[in-house]
Amino acid sequence: MDDSLSGTVAASESPPAVDMLNITMMFGAFKANDNVCLTVPRRSIHAILGENGAGKSTLMNVLYGLLQPTSGEIRIKGERVSIDSPSRAIELGVGMVHQHFMLVPPFTVVENIILGREPMRGAGVMDMGKARADVKELSDRYGLNVDPDAKVEDISVGMQQRAEILKVLYRGADILILDEPTSSLTPQEIKDLERIMKNLVAEGKTVIIITHKLAEIKAIADLCTIIRAGKTIDTVRVSDVSEQELASMMVGRTVEFSIDKKPATPGEVVLNVENLVVRDYWDHEAVNGLNLTVRAGEIVGMAGVDGNGQSEFVAALTGLRKAESGVITISGVDMFNKSPRTLFEHGVSSIPEDRQKHGLVLDFSVAENLVLQNVGEPEFSRHGFLRKDNIMNHARELTETYDVRPAGCAAAKAGSLSGGNQQKVIIAREVTNDKELLICVNPTRGLDVGAIEYVHRHIVSQRDAGKAVLLISFELDEIMKLSDRIDVVFRGKVAGSVEGGKADQAMLGLMMAGGEAHAANR
Amino acid sequence: MRQTAEGSLRARLRSVWNDTFLYTLLSILIGLLAGSVILLVTGFNPIEAYGTLFGGVLGTGKTRMYAVQYAAPIIFTGLSVTFAFKTGLFNIGAEGQYIMGGLAALVVSVLMPLPAGLHGAVAVLAGGLAGAVWGAVAGLLKAYKGIHEVIVTIMLNWIAFYFSNFIVMTPMFKKPNSTASVEVSETARIYTDAFKEHFGSVHIHWGMLLAPVAVAFCWVILNKTTLGFRLRAVGFNRNAAEYGGINVGRSISLSMGISGMLAGLGGAVQVLGVVGRITQLAAQEGYGFDGISVSMIGGINPIGALFAGLFYGGMKYGGSKLNIIGAPSELVNVIIGVIIYSIAIMGAFRALVFFFRAKKEGRPL
């Protein structure tokens, strides 16, 4: 590692906050971490970048005391330590915010934060007043903006995360590990989190974030350690490298950010939606008078801030929710309020937003998942009996073509695959269906750049094969990269439409916020 | 490469199965140990008591067939619970479906004169159908009204119970000067006296053959057919199944219907093959609830249910032998109870073993 790096960020000659030396972590014969070194200077934001399964979470679990390394040494603020449990880690000032929050939903924020460390007033009597004041003070100091009395079940994901951060701070941590902190946040919440992290550093804390999102690293991190296949590839000063370089170091090959896309040659209208009205759970008209067309051979992107009717629109389009009124046709055939089965039979295939809820039966094997919709076809069953050999062969072919890992996973349970590979299973299935319309909802959520590139290539190749593609995503970059036309949705309507090549982020952002007139006049 | 990955997967599956099997045997052992502690405390010699129990069951061909006779109905209810479980439903209503099955068999046997042989078959089918309807009611309510099947089936149990008591006591069915129905008609009997010299008073009936057929039926449906595929998909993940174009409401109704049919068949063969009539009951007989125990001891697997049913049937029969040495026959219930607890706890035990192994190897949990 480059020695000049230490001490550059935080002007101090004191030892680094964390020094992990030659950490090796074996699981059986598998080396999850292979001689990994990590030096985190005090008062810095240090990113750990790697693909899914590269070993970054393992490394952090070692630091947080959840795992004991097979070999290696850990120093916290210069002192050699052995961290055999999370409580020991907390004693040493190391706190971790997990990707999946660990809060008690019916408890208030304060109750959650003090859980296990309740301040006492005499024997067995909790001092809620002091607890509340302490939490409030911490929240204000770091600008966390958390309502201490709100119940966790009532607050947004972003606030839940801030409550988790508060919990860690309350326990006296000065080294905070955040595991994939932005994976479930909205863009605004991500901005807030970035600000909070900077506040934390300004107040003397050290922050380690585990992530595979390059833009975030560029935006906030000082240093970045790249881990690939369990080995440290490099530690770099973020300002010195481009996203492109980071991505290449992460996956070990050149990653194409821009996609090689021929101009679209749109044909007949496949999907036509007119004046669609869909009510949401609370009976509001979440979609009110939406119009949209998608032609064969084009990708129409639907951009918009979450909560402007996208979920209800997709649910109505895929047969999961009844629409109030309007028109939906597929290739001219009425498909208004039809069942998922009918839609499937009439040419609709979709990559659902929630792959574990709607996309896969996690307790089924990959092979079974791949025939979920068409098990009744003669290739896979005869007289109501499954043709297991054909189902397995089909799965072997698809898992190979779509590079679903681990190799030979056709018989493995879908739930045992990583998120990216689960997504590949769904894409393999939906693309193989070869339907006229492909609906993709946040198709790359939670995937790393390598997998994203892969998914994007498949979406474009579907378009090139003459399919109509509707892409609904909260990732503006994704929308701009793939779409031939972008429809911006605002408050349940399409507020404006832009040609794919001519869109820029500022313009779309403005339209997404409801500023259609301005944007359209530019 | 692929071959080895799949090979090791199969090996793992096999080891899991072995695991389940071993844990079940261990649970039975724990149950018997608990029973012996109780025997010791109450002043009996456990070895003598168990000798009497198992000797009484396995001693002669006749006693062994008695055990099978006890087992037949609870294999059916055990299958009923297992089938529902496999498709994500908890059928507590096997009891009611069993009652309705028996009642329908009685009604057909009394009111619908048919030639011998055919009569029995039609009565058994009527029993299966009645059970299926009773199960499907719960399925339909779950599928289309969102009412949990546990609540509905518990209520349906009591409705079936009182309905049966009511029908049995109507002038058309009541046997004068008794609290039971008239006998099922001779033509509808499904037992045979052909083996009388071997097995004496044991009722050898067609239900004993139908039970393994039902086991095979369940296994084939669940593992080999598109129907089973879809039912299981709905059981595991209703949302994904719906998204994948499977008719979820139909699947749930059908699954409860099949589950009910199995319990109904159990009731029918017991009435036509063993009891010969239906008595007015003061309390539920518990065949349906025994089915839950059978299903659990059998590892929620149709083939497991067959063996668990035989085991449980044997224990129920053997319990009566304990009276010979003066020990209470309720001991058997204690043993079965401890076995079920152990099986439930085995899940925790297994998790504990996994935890310690993981800790030792430093694996994440």
CSV table of N, CA, C and O in Angstrom, one decimal, chain A residues 297-356:
chain,number,residue,atom,x,y,z
A,297,GLY,N,-39.7,-2.5,-30.7
A,297,GLY,CA,-38.3,-2.0,-31.0
A,297,GLY,C,-37.9,-0.7,-30.4
A,297,GLY,O,-37.0,-0.1,-30.8
A,298,GLU,N,-38.6,-0.3,-29.3
A,298,GLU,CA,-38.1,0.8,-28.6
A,298,GLU,C,-38.2,0.6,-27.1
A,298,GLU,O,-38.9,-0.2,-26.6
A,299,ILE,N,-37.3,1.3,-26.4
A,299,ILE,CA,-37.3,1.3,-24.9
A,299,ILE,C,-37.9,2.6,-24.4
A,299,ILE,O,-37.4,3.7,-24.7
A,300,VAL,N,-39.0,2.5,-23.7
A,300,VAL,CA,-39.6,3.7,-23.1
A,300,VAL,C,-39.3,3.7,-21.7
A,300,VAL,O,-39.6,2.8,-21.0
A,301,GLY,N,-38.6,4.8,-21.2
A,301,GLY,CA,-38.2,4.8,-19.8
A,301,GLY,C,-39.3,5.7,-19.1
A,301,GLY,O,-39.7,6.7,-19.6
A,302,MET,N,-39.6,5.2,-17.9
A,302,MET,CA,-40.6,6.0,-17.1
A,302,MET,C,-39.8,6.5,-15.9
A,302,MET,O,-39.4,5.8,-15.0
A,303,ALA,N,-39.5,7.8,-15.9
A,303,ALA,CA,-38.8,8.4,-14.8
A,303,ALA,C,-39.8,9.1,-13.8
A,303,ALA,O,-40.9,9.5,-14.2
A,304,GLY,N,-39.4,9.2,-12.6
A,304,GLY,CA,-40.2,9.9,-11.6
A,304,GLY,C,-39.7,9.6,-10.2
A,304,GLY,O,-39.1,8.6,-10.0
A,305,VAL,N,-40.1,10.5,-9.3
A,305,VAL,CA,-39.8,10.3,-7.9
A,305,VAL,C,-40.7,9.2,-7.4
A,305,VAL,O,-41.9,9.1,-7.8
A,306,ASP,N,-40.2,8.4,-6.6
A,306,ASP,CA,-41.0,7.3,-6.0
A,306,ASP,C,-42.3,7.9,-5.4
A,306,ASP,O,-42.2,8.9,-4.7
A,307,GLY,N,-43.4,7.2,-5.6
A,307,GLY,CA,-44.6,7.6,-5.0
A,307,GLY,C,-45.5,8.5,-5.8
A,307,GLY,O,-46.4,9.1,-5.4
A,308,ASN,N,-45.1,8.5,-7.1
A,308,ASN,CA,-46.0,9.3,-8.1
A,308,ASN,C,-46.9,8.4,-8.9
A,308,ASN,O,-47.3,8.7,-10.0
A,309,GLY,N,-47.2,7.2,-8.3
A,309,GLY,CA,-48.1,6.3,-9.0
A,309,GLY,C,-47.5,5.2,-9.8
A,309,GLY,O,-48.2,4.4,-10.3
A,310,GLN,N,-46.1,5.1,-9.8
A,310,GLN,CA,-45.5,4.1,-10.5
A,310,GLN,C,-45.9,2.7,-10.1
A,310,GLN,O,-46.2,1.8,-10.9
A,311,SER,N,-45.9,2.5,-8.8
A,311,SER,CA,-46.2,1.1,-8.3
A,311,SER,C,-47.6,0.7,-8.7
A,311,SER,O,-47.8,-0.4,-9.1
A,312,GLU,N,-48.5,1.6,-8.5
A,312,GLU,CA,-49.9,1.3,-8.8
A,312,GLU,C,-50.1,1.1,-10.3
A,312,GLU,O,-50.8,0.2,-10.7
A,313,PHE,N,-49.4,1.9,-11.1
A,313,PHE,CA,-49.4,1.7,-12.6
A,313,PHE,C,-48.9,0.3,-13.0
A,313,PHE,O,-49.6,-0.4,-13.7
A,314,VAL,N,-47.8,-0.1,-12.4
A,314,VAL,CA,-47.2,-1.4,-12.8
A,314,VAL,C,-48.2,-2.5,-12.3
A,314,VAL,O,-48.4,-3.5,-13.0
A,315,ALA,N,-48.7,-2.3,-11.1
A,315,ALA,CA,-49.6,-3.4,-10.5
A,315,ALA,C,-50.8,-3.6,-11.4
A,315,ALA,O,-51.2,-4.7,-11.7
A,316,ALA,N,-51.3,-2.5,-11.9
A,316,ALA,CA,-52.5,-2.5,-12.8
A,316,ALA,C,-52.1,-3.2,-14.2
A,316,ALA,O,-52.8,-4.0,-14.7
A,317,LEU,N,-50.9,-2.8,-14.6
A,317,LEU,CA,-50.4,-3.3,-15.9
A,317,LEU,C,-50.1,-4.8,-15.9
A,317,LEU,O,-50.2,-5.5,-16.9
A,318,THR,N,-49.7,-5.3,-14.7
A,318,THR,CA,-49.3,-6.7,-14.6
A,318,THR,C,-50.4,-7.6,-14.0
A,318,THR,O,-50.2,-8.7,-13.7
A,319,GLY,N,-51.6,-7.0,-13.8
A,319,GLY,CA,-52.7,-7.7,-13.4
A,319,GLY,C,-52.8,-8.0,-11.9
A,319,GLY,O,-53.6,-8.8,-11.4
A,320,LEU,N,-52.0,-7.3,-11.1
A,320,LEU,CA,-52.0,-7.5,-9.6
A,320,LEU,C,-53.0,-6.6,-8.9
A,320,LEU,O,-53.3,-6.8,-7.8
A,321,ARG,N,-53.5,-5.5,-9.6
A,321,ARG,CA,-54.4,-4.6,-9.0
A,321,ARG,C,-55.4,-4.2,-10.0
A,321,ARG,O,-55.1,-4.0,-11.2
A,322,LYS,N,-56.6,-4.0,-9.6
A,322,LYS,CA,-57.7,-3.6,-10.5
A,322,LYS,C,-57.6,-2.1,-10.7
A,322,LYS,O,-57.5,-1.4,-9.8
A,323,ALA,N,-57.7,-1.7,-12.0
A,323,ALA,CA,-57.7,-0.3,-12.3
A,323,ALA,C,-59.2,0.2,-12.2
A,323,ALA,O,-60.1,-0.6,-12.4
A,324,GLU,N,-59.4,1.5,-12.0
A,324,GLU,CA,-60.7,2.1,-12.0
A,324,GLU,C,-61.3,2.2,-13.4
A,324,GLU,O,-62.4,1.7,-13.6
A,325,SER,N,-60.6,2.9,-14.2
A,325,SER,CA,-61.1,3.1,-15.6
A,325,SER,C,-59.9,3.4,-16.5
A,325,SER,O,-58.8,3.6,-16.0
A,326,GLY,N,-60.2,3.4,-17.8
A,326,GLY,CA,-59.2,3.7,-18.8
A,326,GLY,C,-59.1,2.6,-19.8
A,326,GLY,O,-59.9,1.7,-19.8
A,327,VAL,N,-58.0,2.6,-20.6
A,327,VAL,CA,-57.8,1.7,-21.6
A,327,VAL,C,-56.4,1.1,-21.5
A,327,VAL,O,-55.5,1.8,-21.3
A,328,ILE,N,-56.3,-0.2,-21.6
A,328,ILE,CA,-55.0,-0.8,-21.7
A,328,ILE,C,-55.1,-1.9,-22.9
A,328,ILE,O,-56.0,-2.7,-22.8
A,329,THR,N,-54.3,-1.7,-23.9
A,329,THR,CA,-54.3,-2.7,-25.0
A,329,THR,C,-52.9,-3.2,-25.2
A,329,THR,O,-51.9,-2.4,-25.1
A,330,ILE,N,-52.8,-4.4,-25.6
A,330,ILE,CA,-51.5,-5.0,-26.0
A,330,ILE,C,-51.7,-5.4,-27.5
A,330,ILE,O,-52.6,-6.3,-27.8
A,331,SER,N,-51.0,-4.9,-28.4
A,331,SER,CA,-51.1,-5.1,-29.8
A,331,SER,C,-52.6,-5.0,-30.2
A,331,SER,O,-53.1,-5.9,-31.0
A,332,GLY,N,-53.3,-4.1,-29.7
A,332,GLY,CA,-54.7,-3.9,-30.1
A,332,GLY,C,-55.7,-4.7,-29.4
A,332,GLY,O,-56.9,-4.5,-29.5
A,333,VAL,N,-55.3,-5.6,-28.6
A,333,VAL,CA,-56.2,-6.5,-27.8
A,333,VAL,C,-56.5,-5.9,-26.4
A,333,VAL,O,-55.5,-5.5,-25.8
A,334,ASP,N,-57.7,-5.8,-26.0
A,334,ASP,CA,-58.1,-5.2,-24.7
A,334,ASP,C,-57.5,-6.1,-23.6
A,334,ASP,O,-57.7,-7.3,-23.5
A,335,MET,N,-56.7,-5.4,-22.8
A,335,MET,CA,-56.0,-6.1,-21.7
A,335,MET,C,-56.3,-5.4,-20.4
A,335,MET,O,-55.5,-5.4,-19.4
A,336,PHE,N,-57.4,-4.7,-20.3
A,336,PHE,CA,-57.8,-3.9,-19.1
A,336,PHE,C,-58.3,-4.8,-18.0
A,336,PHE,O,-59.2,-5.6,-18.2
A,337,ASN,N,-57.7,-4.8,-16.9
A,337,ASN,CA,-58.0,-5.6,-15.7
A,337,ASN,C,-58.1,-7.1,-16.0
A,337,ASN,O,-59.0,-7.8,-15.7
A,338,LYS,N,-57.1,-7.6,-16.7
A,338,LYS,CA,-57.0,-9.0,-17.0
A,338,LYS,C,-56.0,-9.7,-16.0
A,338,LYS,O,-55.2,-9.0,-15.4
A,339,SER,N,-56.2,-11.0,-15.8
A,339,SER,CA,-55.3,-11.7,-14.8
A,339,SER,C,-53.9,-11.8,-15.3
A,339,SER,O,-53.7,-11.7,-16.5
A,340,PRO,N,-53.0,-12.0,-14.4
A,340,PRO,CA,-51.6,-12.2,-14.8
A,340,PRO,C,-51.4,-13.3,-15.9
A,340,PRO,O,-50.6,-13.2,-16.8
A,341,ARG,N,-52.2,-14.3,-15.7
A,341,ARG,CA,-52.2,-15.4,-16.7
A,341,ARG,C,-52.5,-15.0,-18.1
A,341,ARG,O,-51.8,-15.2,-19.1
A,342,THR,N,-53.7,-14.2,-18.2
A,342,THR,CA,-54.1,-13.8,-19.5
A,342,THR,C,-53.1,-12.8,-20.1
A,342,THR,O,-52.8,-12.9,-21.3
A,343,LEU,N,-52.5,-11.9,-19.3
A,343,LEU,CA,-51.5,-11.0,-19.8
A,343,LEU,C,-50.3,-11.8,-20.3
A,343,LEU,O,-49.8,-11.5,-21.4
A,344,PHE,N,-49.9,-12.8,-19.6
A,344,PHE,CA,-48.8,-13.6,-20.0
A,344,PHE,C,-49.1,-14.2,-21.4
A,344,PHE,O,-48.2,-14.2,-22.3
A,345,GLU,N,-50.3,-14.8,-21.5
A,345,GLU,CA,-50.6,-15.4,-22.7
A,345,GLU,C,-50.7,-14.5,-23.9
A,345,GLU,O,-50.6,-14.9,-25.1
A,346,HIS,N,-51.0,-13.2,-23.6
A,346,HIS,CA,-51.1,-12.2,-24.7
A,346,HIS,C,-49.9,-11.4,-24.8
A,346,HIS,O,-49.9,-10.3,-25.3
A,347,GLY,N,-48.7,-11.9,-24.4
A,347,GLY,CA,-47.5,-11.2,-24.8
A,347,GLY,C,-46.9,-10.3,-23.8
A,347,GLY,O,-46.1,-9.4,-24.1
A,348,VAL,N,-47.2,-10.4,-22.5
A,348,VAL,CA,-46.6,-9.6,-21.5
A,348,VAL,C,-45.6,-10.4,-20.6
A,348,VAL,O,-46.0,-11.4,-20.1
A,349,SER,N,-44.4,-9.9,-20.5
A,349,SER,CA,-43.5,-10.5,-19.7
A,349,SER,C,-42.9,-9.4,-18.8
A,349,SER,O,-42.8,-8.3,-19.2
A,350,SER,N,-42.6,-9.7,-17.5
A,350,SER,CA,-42.1,-8.6,-16.7
A,350,SER,C,-41.1,-9.0,-15.7
A,350,SER,O,-41.1,-10.1,-15.2
A,351,ILE,N,-40.2,-8.1,-15.4
A,351,ILE,CA,-39.2,-8.3,-14.4
A,351,ILE,C,-39.7,-7.4,-13.2
A,351,ILE,O,-39.7,-6.2,-13.3
A,352,PRO,N,-40.2,-8.1,-12.2
A,352,PRO,CA,-40.9,-7.3,-11.1
A,352,PRO,C,-39.9,-6.6,-10.2
A,352,PRO,O,-38.7,-6.8,-10.2
A,353,GLU,N,-40.5,-5.6,-9.6
A,353,GLU,CA,-39.7,-4.7,-8.7
A,353,GLU,C,-39.1,-5.5,-7.6
A,353,GLU,O,-37.9,-5.4,-7.2
A,354,ASP,N,-39.9,-6.3,-6.9
A,354,ASP,CA,-39.4,-7.1,-5.7
A,354,ASP,C,-39.2,-8.5,-6.1
A,354,ASP,O,-40.1,-9.3,-6.2
A,355,ARG,N,-37.9,-8.8,-6.4
A,355,ARG,CA,-37.6,-10.1,-7.0
A,355,ARG,C,-38.0,-11.3,-6.0
A,355,ARG,O,-38.3,-12.3,-6.4
A,356,GLN,N,-37.8,-11.0,-4.7
A,356,GLN,CA,-38.1,-12.1,-3.7
A,356,GLN,C,-39.6,-12.2,-3.4
A,356,GLN,O,-40.0,-13.3,-3.0
